[in-house]
Amino acid sequence: MIYKFEQGLDFARNLDVGDPLRCIRKHFYAREGQIYMDGNSLGLCSKDAEEAVLDVLDVWKTFGINIWSARGGKFFLYPSYLGGRLAKLINAEPNEVTVTNSTTVNIHQCIATLYQPMKERYKILVDDLNFPTDRYAVDSQALLRGYKPEDAVKVVKSRDGRTILEDDVIAAMTDDVALILLPAILYRSSQLLDMQRVTDEARRRGIIIGWDLCHSIGAVAHDFRSILPDFAVWCNYKYLSAGPGAIAGLYLNKRHFGKVPGLSGWHGNVKATQFQLRHQYEPAPDADALLTGTAPLLSMAALDGTLNVYDAAGMDRIRKKSLKLTAYMMYLIDTKLARHGCEIGTPREDARRGGHVALEHAEAYRICRALKDRQVIPDFREPNVVRLAPVAFYTSYEDIYNLIEIIDDIITNRTYDKYSEERTLIV
Ligand SMILES: *Cc1c(COP(=O)(O)O)cnc(C)c1O
């Protein structure tokens, strides 16, 4: 889409006036005077999430162990209930989605369940820009099957350090590849891959393919009824704002229903016989088969609450605003910060861009530190990226205008000079 932006604070304020989602900000604990640009690491707490957590505490206080049967068994069936709610965000069928464990564990679970290496076809295809935990999980799954990762894990290399070309991924789908794991959106550059095309090519070759949606869920509206991958995983604490360490999501395409999970546990058993406590495991007939142990209800409640906000706003409107926020940010970077040597590491096209913008600068680390002292919360990613993630729910166009003014000031006056290059434990 072609956007027409103009300079000046008034223009930003006018965009806010015309923003159909502007009323949603009051659902969130956004701090006055702070510009929060880290919703892709940990989304802010919403009042809806808070209320839902307090409600579960109340049910626990009132019912004790009977919490599991209270409200018609809502909490016993909570993973599939929340899975059904999340399914709407990616247009999947309700019983193809469940919530359990962490993203990392869910990658292990999906690979352990669907990876069927054979003599001539045993490789797992990945890219070299994915978040490290995905790679650690893939390597250890290869090791568990008796392969050396150097041999069994095939890596598609980025040509520019920012993006992965779909053509390169497809060219790497050779006859020895059994499974593919890729991020929908790259965590550093925010490139959105053409999931439909890559998935179609994988399926044509009989290769199992899974997507990591950590940086896309809640920012991009996926259509899984069209893409039809084999599996997907994601965390719910980034754009979805389900809280620190929130339970993660998992999608299993229905063509895999009935498969015995790689990692079985009693909550993956069919509900009807789970409490007969037999030693014979009977997998649930849908994605719930991949559940393992008892679910963390308090963490799940926050997800339940935050999804109310998503239902009210609708993914289409969220994506539309998110794209406009990042387009406006890029416009201001181009017009005000390029002269300082700032570059944009994010694809420009709407169809190739996720929810954040990668601002590249040689002094990115120290600029981030200076920003924090100016009440801006960005995050830094090695070696030279300031990640700026506006969130459709609580970021205003005025926030973005002010953000760019502050960065301009920090670089113009070299305020970052007084900060050390020394990395702190958490950056
Ligand atoms: C944030 C993120 C994770 C996080 O994994 P956890 O197990 O939830 O800690 C994994 N993969 C990607 C691509 C991420 O962006």
Coordinates of C-alpha atoms and ligand atoms in Angstrom, one line a residue:
M1 CA 0.0 0.0 0.0
I2 CA 1.2 3.6 -0.7
Y3 CA 1.0 5.7 2.4
K4 CA 0.9 9.5 2.4
F5 CA 2.6 10.9 5.4
E6 CA 3.6 14.4 6.4
Q7 CA 6.0 16.0 8.9
G8 CA 5.1 17.5 12.2
L9 CA 3.4 16.7 15.4
D10 CA -0.1 17.8 14.2
F11 CA 0.0 15.3 11.5
A12 CA 0.7 12.5 14.0
R13 CA -2.1 13.8 16.3
N14 CA -4.5 13.7 13.4
L15 CA -3.7 10.1 12.6
D16 CA -4.5 9.3 16.2
V17 CA -7.8 11.0 16.0
G18 CA -8.7 8.9 12.9
D19 CA -7.5 5.7 14.5
P20 CA -10.4 3.2 15.1
L21 CA -8.4 1.3 17.8
R22 CA -7.4 4.3 19.8
C23 CA -9.9 3.6 22.6
I24 CA -8.2 0.2 23.4
R25 CA -5.2 1.9 24.9
K26 CA -7.1 2.4 28.2
H27 CA -7.4 -1.4 28.6
F28 CA -3.6 -1.6 29.1
Y29 CA -1.3 -0.5 31.8
A30 CA 0.7 1.9 29.5
R31 CA 2.7 4.2 31.7
E32 CA 2.2 7.9 31.2
G33 CA 5.3 9.5 29.7
Q34 CA 6.8 6.2 28.7
I35 CA 7.1 5.1 25.1
Y36 CA 6.9 1.3 25.1
M37 CA 8.5 -0.2 22.0
D38 CA 9.1 -3.7 23.3
G39 CA 5.7 -5.3 22.8
N40 CA 7.4 -7.9 20.7
S41 CA 9.5 -9.1 23.7
L42 CA 6.9 -8.7 26.5
G43 CA 3.5 -7.2 25.7
L44 CA 2.1 -4.8 28.4
C45 CA -0.4 -6.1 31.0
S46 CA -4.0 -5.4 30.2
K47 CA -6.8 -4.9 32.7
D48 CA -8.6 -7.8 31.1
A49 CA -5.7 -10.1 31.8
E50 CA -5.4 -8.9 35.4
E51 CA -9.1 -9.5 36.0
A52 CA -9.0 -13.0 34.6
V53 CA -6.0 -14.0 36.8
L54 CA -7.8 -12.6 39.9
D55 CA -10.9 -14.5 38.9
V56 CA -9.0 -17.9 38.8
L57 CA -7.4 -17.1 42.1
D58 CA -10.9 -16.6 43.4
V59 CA -12.1 -19.9 42.0
W60 CA -9.1 -21.6 43.7
K61 CA -9.9 -19.9 47.0
T62 CA -13.5 -21.0 46.8
F63 CA -13.2 -24.5 45.4
G64 CA -9.8 -25.9 46.2
I65 CA -9.3 -29.1 44.3
N66 CA -12.8 -28.8 42.9
I67 CA -11.5 -26.0 40.7
W68 CA -11.1 -28.7 38.0
S69 CA -14.9 -29.3 37.9
A70 CA -16.0 -25.8 38.7
R71 CA -17.9 -23.9 36.0
G72 CA -18.8 -27.1 34.1
G73 CA -15.1 -28.2 33.9
K74 CA -14.0 -25.0 32.2
F75 CA -10.5 -25.2 33.8
F76 CA -10.0 -28.9 33.1
L77 CA -10.8 -28.2 29.5
Y78 CA -8.9 -24.9 29.5
P79 CA -6.2 -25.9 26.9
S80 CA -8.7 -26.8 24.2
Y81 CA -10.9 -23.8 25.1
L82 CA -8.0 -21.4 24.8
G83 CA -6.8 -23.2 21.7
G84 CA -10.2 -22.6 20.1
R85 CA -10.0 -18.9 20.9
L86 CA -6.5 -18.6 19.5
A87 CA -7.5 -20.6 16.4
K88 CA -9.5 -17.6 15.3
L89 CA -6.3 -15.5 15.2
I90 CA -4.7 -17.8 12.6
N91 CA -7.9 -19.0 11.0
A92 CA -7.3 -22.6 12.0
E93 CA -9.9 -25.1 13.1
P94 CA -10.6 -24.9 16.8
N95 CA -9.3 -28.4 17.7
E96 CA -6.1 -28.0 15.7
V97 CA -4.8 -25.5 18.3
T98 CA -4.0 -26.0 21.9
V99 CA -1.9 -24.3 24.6
T100 CA 0.8 -26.0 26.5
N101 CA 4.4 -25.7 27.8
S102 CA 6.8 -23.2 26.2
T103 CA 7.7 -22.5 22.6
T104 CA 10.9 -24.4 22.9
V105 CA 9.2 -27.5 24.4
N106 CA 6.5 -27.3 21.7
I107 CA 9.2 -27.4 19.0
H108 CA 10.6 -30.5 20.7
Q109 CA 7.1 -32.0 20.9
C110 CA 6.2 -31.3 17.3
I111 CA 9.5 -32.6 15.9
A112 CA 9.4 -35.6 18.2
T113 CA 5.9 -36.4 16.9
L114 CA 6.2 -35.7 13.2
Y115 CA 9.9 -36.3 12.3
Q116 CA 10.2 -39.7 10.7
P117 CA 13.8 -39.9 9.4
M118 CA 14.5 -42.6 6.9
K119 CA 17.8 -43.8 5.5
E120 CA 17.9 -41.5 2.5
R121 CA 15.6 -38.8 3.9
Y122 CA 16.5 -37.6 7.4
K123 CA 17.6 -33.9 7.2
I124 CA 15.9 -31.0 9.0
L125 CA 16.0 -27.7 7.1
V126 CA 16.4 -24.5 9.0
D127 CA 17.7 -21.0 8.4
D128 CA 20.6 -19.1 9.9
L129 CA 18.6 -16.1 11.2
N130 CA 16.1 -17.9 13.4
F131 CA 16.1 -17.3 17.2
P132 CA 18.7 -19.6 18.8
T133 CA 16.4 -21.7 20.9
D134 CA 14.7 -23.1 17.8
R135 CA 18.0 -24.2 16.5
Y136 CA 19.1 -25.8 19.8
A137 CA 15.8 -27.8 19.9
V138 CA 16.3 -28.9 16.3
D139 CA 20.0 -30.0 16.9
S140 CA 19.0 -31.9 20.0
Q141 CA 16.2 -33.7 18.2
A142 CA 18.7 -34.8 15.5
L143 CA 21.1 -36.0 18.2
L144 CA 18.3 -37.9 19.9
R145 CA 17.7 -39.9 16.7
G146 CA 21.4 -40.7 16.5
Y147 CA 22.4 -38.1 13.9
K148 CA 25.2 -35.5 14.0
P149 CA 23.6 -32.0 13.6
E150 CA 26.5 -31.0 11.3
D151 CA 25.2 -33.7 8.9
A152 CA 21.5 -33.8 9.6
V153 CA 20.7 -30.2 10.1
K154 CA 20.8 -28.3 6.8
V155 CA 21.0 -24.5 7.0
V156 CA 19.7 -22.0 4.5
K157 CA 22.0 -19.0 4.7
S158 CA 20.9 -15.4 4.5
R159 CA 22.6 -13.5 1.7
D160 CA 22.4 -10.1 3.4
G161 CA 22.3 -10.9 7.1
R162 CA 18.8 -9.5 7.2
T163 CA 16.5 -11.6 5.2
I164 CA 16.0 -15.2 4.0
L165 CA 15.0 -15.6 0.3
E166 CA 12.1 -18.0 -0.3
D167 CA 13.9 -19.1 -3.5
D168 CA 16.9 -20.2 -1.4
V169 CA 14.6 -22.1 1.0
I170 CA 12.9 -23.9 -1.9
A171 CA 16.2 -24.7 -3.7
A172 CA 17.3 -26.3 -0.4
M173 CA 14.3 -28.7 -0.4
T174 CA 16.3 -31.6 -1.7
D175 CA 15.3 -35.3 -1.6
D176 CA 17.2 -35.8 1.7
V177 CA 15.0 -33.3 3.6
A178 CA 12.4 -34.8 5.9
L179 CA 11.3 -31.7 7.9
I180 CA 11.5 -27.9 7.8
L181 CA 11.2 -25.4 10.7
L182 CA 11.2 -21.7 9.8
P183 CA 10.1 -18.5 11.6
A184 CA 7.1 -16.8 10.0
I185 CA 8.8 -13.5 10.9
L186 CA 12.5 -13.1 11.5
Y187 CA 13.0 -11.7 15.1
R188 CA 15.7 -9.3 14.1
S189 CA 14.7 -7.8 10.7
S190 CA 10.9 -8.4 10.9
Q191 CA 10.9 -10.0 7.5
L192 CA 7.6 -11.9 6.9
L193 CA 8.2 -15.0 4.8
D194 CA 5.8 -16.1 2.1
M195 CA 4.4 -18.9 4.1
Q196 CA 1.9 -20.0 1.5
R197 CA 4.5 -20.4 -1.2
V198 CA 7.1 -22.2 1.0
T199 CA 4.5 -24.5 2.5
D200 CA 3.0 -25.4 -0.9
E201 CA 6.5 -26.3 -2.2
A202 CA 7.3 -28.4 0.9
R203 CA 4.0 -30.3 0.6
R204 CA 4.6 -30.9 -3.1
R205 CA 7.8 -32.7 -2.1
G206 CA 6.3 -34.6 0.9
I207 CA 8.3 -32.7 3.4
I208 CA 6.8 -32.0 6.9
I209 CA 6.8 -28.2 7.5
G210 CA 6.3 -26.2 10.7
W211 CA 6.3 -22.5 11.4
D212 CA 7.4 -20.5 14.5
L213 CA 4.9 -17.7 14.9
C214 CA 6.5 -16.1 17.9
H215 CA 6.9 -12.7 16.2
S216 CA 3.7 -12.9 14.1
I217 CA 0.9 -14.1 16.4
G218 CA -1.2 -11.1 17.4
A219 CA 0.4 -8.8 14.9
V220 CA -0.2 -10.6 11.6
A221 CA -3.5 -12.3 10.6
H222 CA -2.5 -15.8 9.2
D223 CA -4.9 -17.9 7.2
F224 CA -4.0 -21.5 8.2
R225 CA -7.1 -22.9 6.4
S226 CA -5.3 -21.9 3.2
I227 CA -1.6 -22.3 4.2
L228 CA -2.2 -25.7 5.8
P229 CA 1.3 -26.3 7.3
D230 CA 1.9 -29.5 9.3
F231 CA 2.5 -27.8 12.6
A232 CA 3.2 -24.4 14.2
V233 CA 4.3 -23.1 17.6
W234 CA 4.4 -19.7 19.3
C235 CA 4.7 -17.9 22.6
N236 CA 1.8 -15.8 23.9
Y237 CA 3.8 -13.2 25.8
K238 CA 4.9 -11.0 22.9
Y239 CA 2.2 -9.2 20.9
L240 CA -0.4 -11.3 22.6
S241 CA 0.4 -9.8 26.1
A242 CA -0.4 -12.9 28.0
G243 CA 2.3 -12.2 30.6
P244 CA 5.9 -13.1 31.4
G245 CA 6.4 -16.8 30.8
A246 CA 2.9 -17.3 29.5
I247 CA 1.9 -20.7 28.3
A248 CA 2.7 -21.3 24.6
G249 CA 0.6 -22.2 21.6
L250 CA 0.7 -25.2 19.3
Y251 CA -1.1 -26.0 16.0
L252 CA -1.3 -29.5 14.7
N253 CA -2.9 -29.9 11.3
K254 CA -5.8 -32.3 11.4
R255 CA -4.1 -34.7 8.9
H256 CA -1.9 -35.7 11.9
F257 CA -4.7 -36.3 14.4
G258 CA -4.4 -39.7 16.0
K259 CA -0.5 -39.8 15.8
V260 CA 1.2 -41.0 19.0
P261 CA 3.0 -37.9 20.4
G262 CA 6.8 -38.0 20.7
L263 CA 6.5 -36.8 24.4
S264 CA 3.4 -38.3 26.0
G265 CA 1.7 -37.2 29.3
W266 CA -1.5 -37.9 31.1
H267 CA -3.2 -34.6 29.9
G268 CA -2.7 -35.8 26.3
N269 CA -4.9 -38.8 27.0
V270 CA -8.5 -38.7 25.8
K271 CA -10.5 -36.8 28.5
A272 CA -13.1 -39.6 29.0
T273 CA -10.5 -42.1 30.3
Q274 CA -7.8 -39.7 31.7
F275 CA -9.0 -40.1 35.3
Q276 CA -9.3 -43.9 35.1
L277 CA -5.5 -43.6 35.4
R278 CA -4.7 -46.6 33.3
H279 CA -1.2 -47.4 32.3
Q280 CA -2.3 -47.7 28.7
Y281 CA -2.0 -44.3 27.0
E282 CA -4.8 -43.4 24.6
P283 CA -4.0 -40.1 22.7
A284 CA -6.7 -37.5 22.5
P285 CA -8.2 -37.3 18.9
D286 CA -6.9 -33.8 18.1
A287 CA -4.1 -31.3 18.9
D288 CA -4.7 -32.0 22.6
A289 CA -2.8 -35.3 22.2
L290 CA 0.3 -33.2 22.4
L291 CA -0.5 -31.9 25.9
T292 CA 1.8 -33.3 28.6
G293 CA 1.3 -32.4 32.3
T294 CA -1.0 -30.4 34.4
A295 CA -1.7 -26.9 32.9
P296 CA -0.6 -23.7 34.7
L297 CA -4.0 -22.1 35.2
L298 CA -2.9 -18.8 36.5
S299 CA -0.8 -18.1 33.5
M300 CA -3.5 -19.4 31.1
A301 CA -6.0 -17.0 32.7
A302 CA -4.0 -14.0 31.6
L303 CA -4.2 -15.3 28.0
D304 CA -7.9 -15.8 28.4
G305 CA -8.3 -12.1 29.4
T306 CA -6.1 -10.7 26.8
L307 CA -7.9 -12.5 24.1
N308 CA -11.1 -10.5 24.9
V309 CA -9.2 -7.5 23.7
Y310 CA -8.3 -9.3 20.4
D311 CA -11.9 -10.4 19.9
A312 CA -13.1 -6.8 20.3
A313 CA -10.5 -5.3 17.9
G314 CA -10.4 -8.0 15.2
M315 CA -7.1 -9.2 13.6
D316 CA -7.7 -7.3 10.3
R317 CA -7.9 -4.0 12.0
I318 CA -4.9 -4.8 14.2
R319 CA -2.8 -5.7 11.2
K320 CA -3.9 -2.7 9.3
K321 CA -2.9 -0.3 12.1
S322 CA 0.3 -2.2 12.8
L323 CA 1.4 -1.8 9.1
K324 CA 0.5 1.9 9.2
L325 CA 2.5 2.5 12.4
T326 CA 5.6 0.8 11.0
A327 CA 5.2 2.6 7.7
Y328 CA 5.0 5.9 9.5
M329 CA 8.0 5.1 11.6
M330 CA 10.0 4.2 8.5
Y331 CA 9.0 7.4 6.8
L332 CA 10.3 9.4 9.8
I333 CA 13.5 7.4 9.9
D334 CA 14.1 8.0 6.2
T335 CA 13.4 11.7 6.5
K336 CA 15.0 12.5 9.8
L337 CA 17.5 9.8 10.8
A338 CA 19.1 8.7 7.6
R339 CA 21.5 11.6 7.7
H340 CA 22.9 10.2 10.9
G341 CA 23.8 6.9 9.2
C342 CA 20.6 5.1 10.4
E343 CA 19.4 2.3 8.1
I344 CA 16.2 0.3 8.0
G345 CA 16.8 -3.4 8.0
T346 CA 13.2 -4.3 7.5
P347 CA 11.5 -5.1 4.2
R348 CA 9.5 -2.1 2.9
E349 CA 6.6 -4.0 1.3
D350 CA 3.6 -4.6 3.5
A351 CA 3.4 -8.2 2.5
R352 CA 7.0 -8.9 3.6
R353 CA 6.9 -6.9 6.9
G354 CA 5.9 -8.0 10.4
G355 CA 5.1 -5.8 13.4
H356 CA 8.4 -4.2 14.2
V357 CA 11.1 -2.1 12.6
A358 CA 14.8 -2.8 12.7
L359 CA 16.7 0.4 13.0
E360 CA 20.4 -0.2 12.2
H361 CA 23.2 2.0 13.5
A362 CA 26.8 1.4 14.4
E363 CA 26.1 2.8 17.9
A364 CA 22.8 0.8 18.3
Y365 CA 23.7 -0.6 21.7
R366 CA 24.6 2.7 23.3
I367 CA 21.6 4.5 21.6
C368 CA 19.4 1.9 23.3
R369 CA 20.9 2.6 26.7
A370 CA 20.4 6.4 26.2
L371 CA 16.8 5.8 25.1
K372 CA 16.0 3.9 28.3
D373 CA 17.1 7.0 30.3
R374 CA 14.6 9.0 28.2
Q375 CA 11.7 6.8 29.1
V376 CA 11.7 4.9 25.8
I377 CA 11.8 1.1 26.1
P378 CA 13.3 -0.4 22.9
D379 CA 15.4 -3.5 22.7
F380 CA 18.8 -4.2 21.3
R381 CA 19.7 -7.1 19.1
E382 CA 23.3 -7.9 18.2
P383 CA 25.2 -6.6 16.4
N384 CA 23.6 -3.2 15.4
V385 CA 19.9 -3.3 15.7
V386 CA 17.5 -1.2 17.7
R387 CA 14.2 -3.1 17.5
L388 CA 11.2 -0.8 17.7
A389 CA 7.9 -2.6 18.1
P390 CA 4.8 -0.4 18.1
V391 CA 1.7 -2.3 19.2
A392 CA -1.6 -1.5 17.6
F393 CA -3.4 -1.6 21.0
Y394 CA -1.4 0.9 22.9
T395 CA 1.1 2.8 20.6
S396 CA -0.1 6.1 19.2
Y397 CA 1.3 7.9 16.1
E398 CA 2.3 10.6 18.5
D399 CA 4.4 8.1 20.4
I400 CA 6.2 7.3 17.2
Y401 CA 6.7 11.0 16.3
N402 CA 8.2 11.6 19.8
L403 CA 10.3 8.5 19.6
I404 CA 12.0 9.7 16.4
E405 CA 12.6 13.2 17.8
I406 CA 14.3 11.6 20.9
I407 CA 16.5 9.4 18.7
D408 CA 17.4 12.4 16.6
D409 CA 18.4 14.3 19.7
I410 CA 20.4 11.5 21.1
I411 CA 22.4 11.0 17.9
T412 CA 22.8 14.7 17.1
N413 CA 24.1 15.5 20.6
R414 CA 26.1 12.2 20.8
T415 CA 24.4 11.6 24.2
Y416 CA 25.2 7.9 23.8
D417 CA 29.0 8.8 24.2
K418 CA 28.6 8.7 28.0
Y419 CA 27.4 5.1 28.0
S420 CA 29.6 2.1 28.1
E421 CA 29.8 -0.5 25.3
E422 CA 30.0 -3.2 28.0
R423 CA 27.0 -5.5 27.6
T424 CA 24.8 -6.1 30.6
L425 CA 23.4 -9.5 31.4
I426 CA 20.1 -8.9 29.7
V427 CA 20.1 -6.5 26.8
Ligands
LIG1 C1 10.6 -15.4 21.6 C2 10.9 -16.6 20.8 C3 11.0 -17.9 21.3 C4 10.9 -18.1 22.8 O1 10.9 -19.4 23.2 P1 10.4 -19.7 24.7 O2 10.5 -21.2 24.7 O3 9.0 -19.3 24.8 O4 11.3 -19.0 25.7 C5 11.3 -18.9 20.5 N1 11.5 -18.8 19.2 C6 11.4 -17.5 18.6 C7 11.5 -17.4 17.1 C8 11.1 -16.4 19.4 O5 11.0 -15.2 18.8

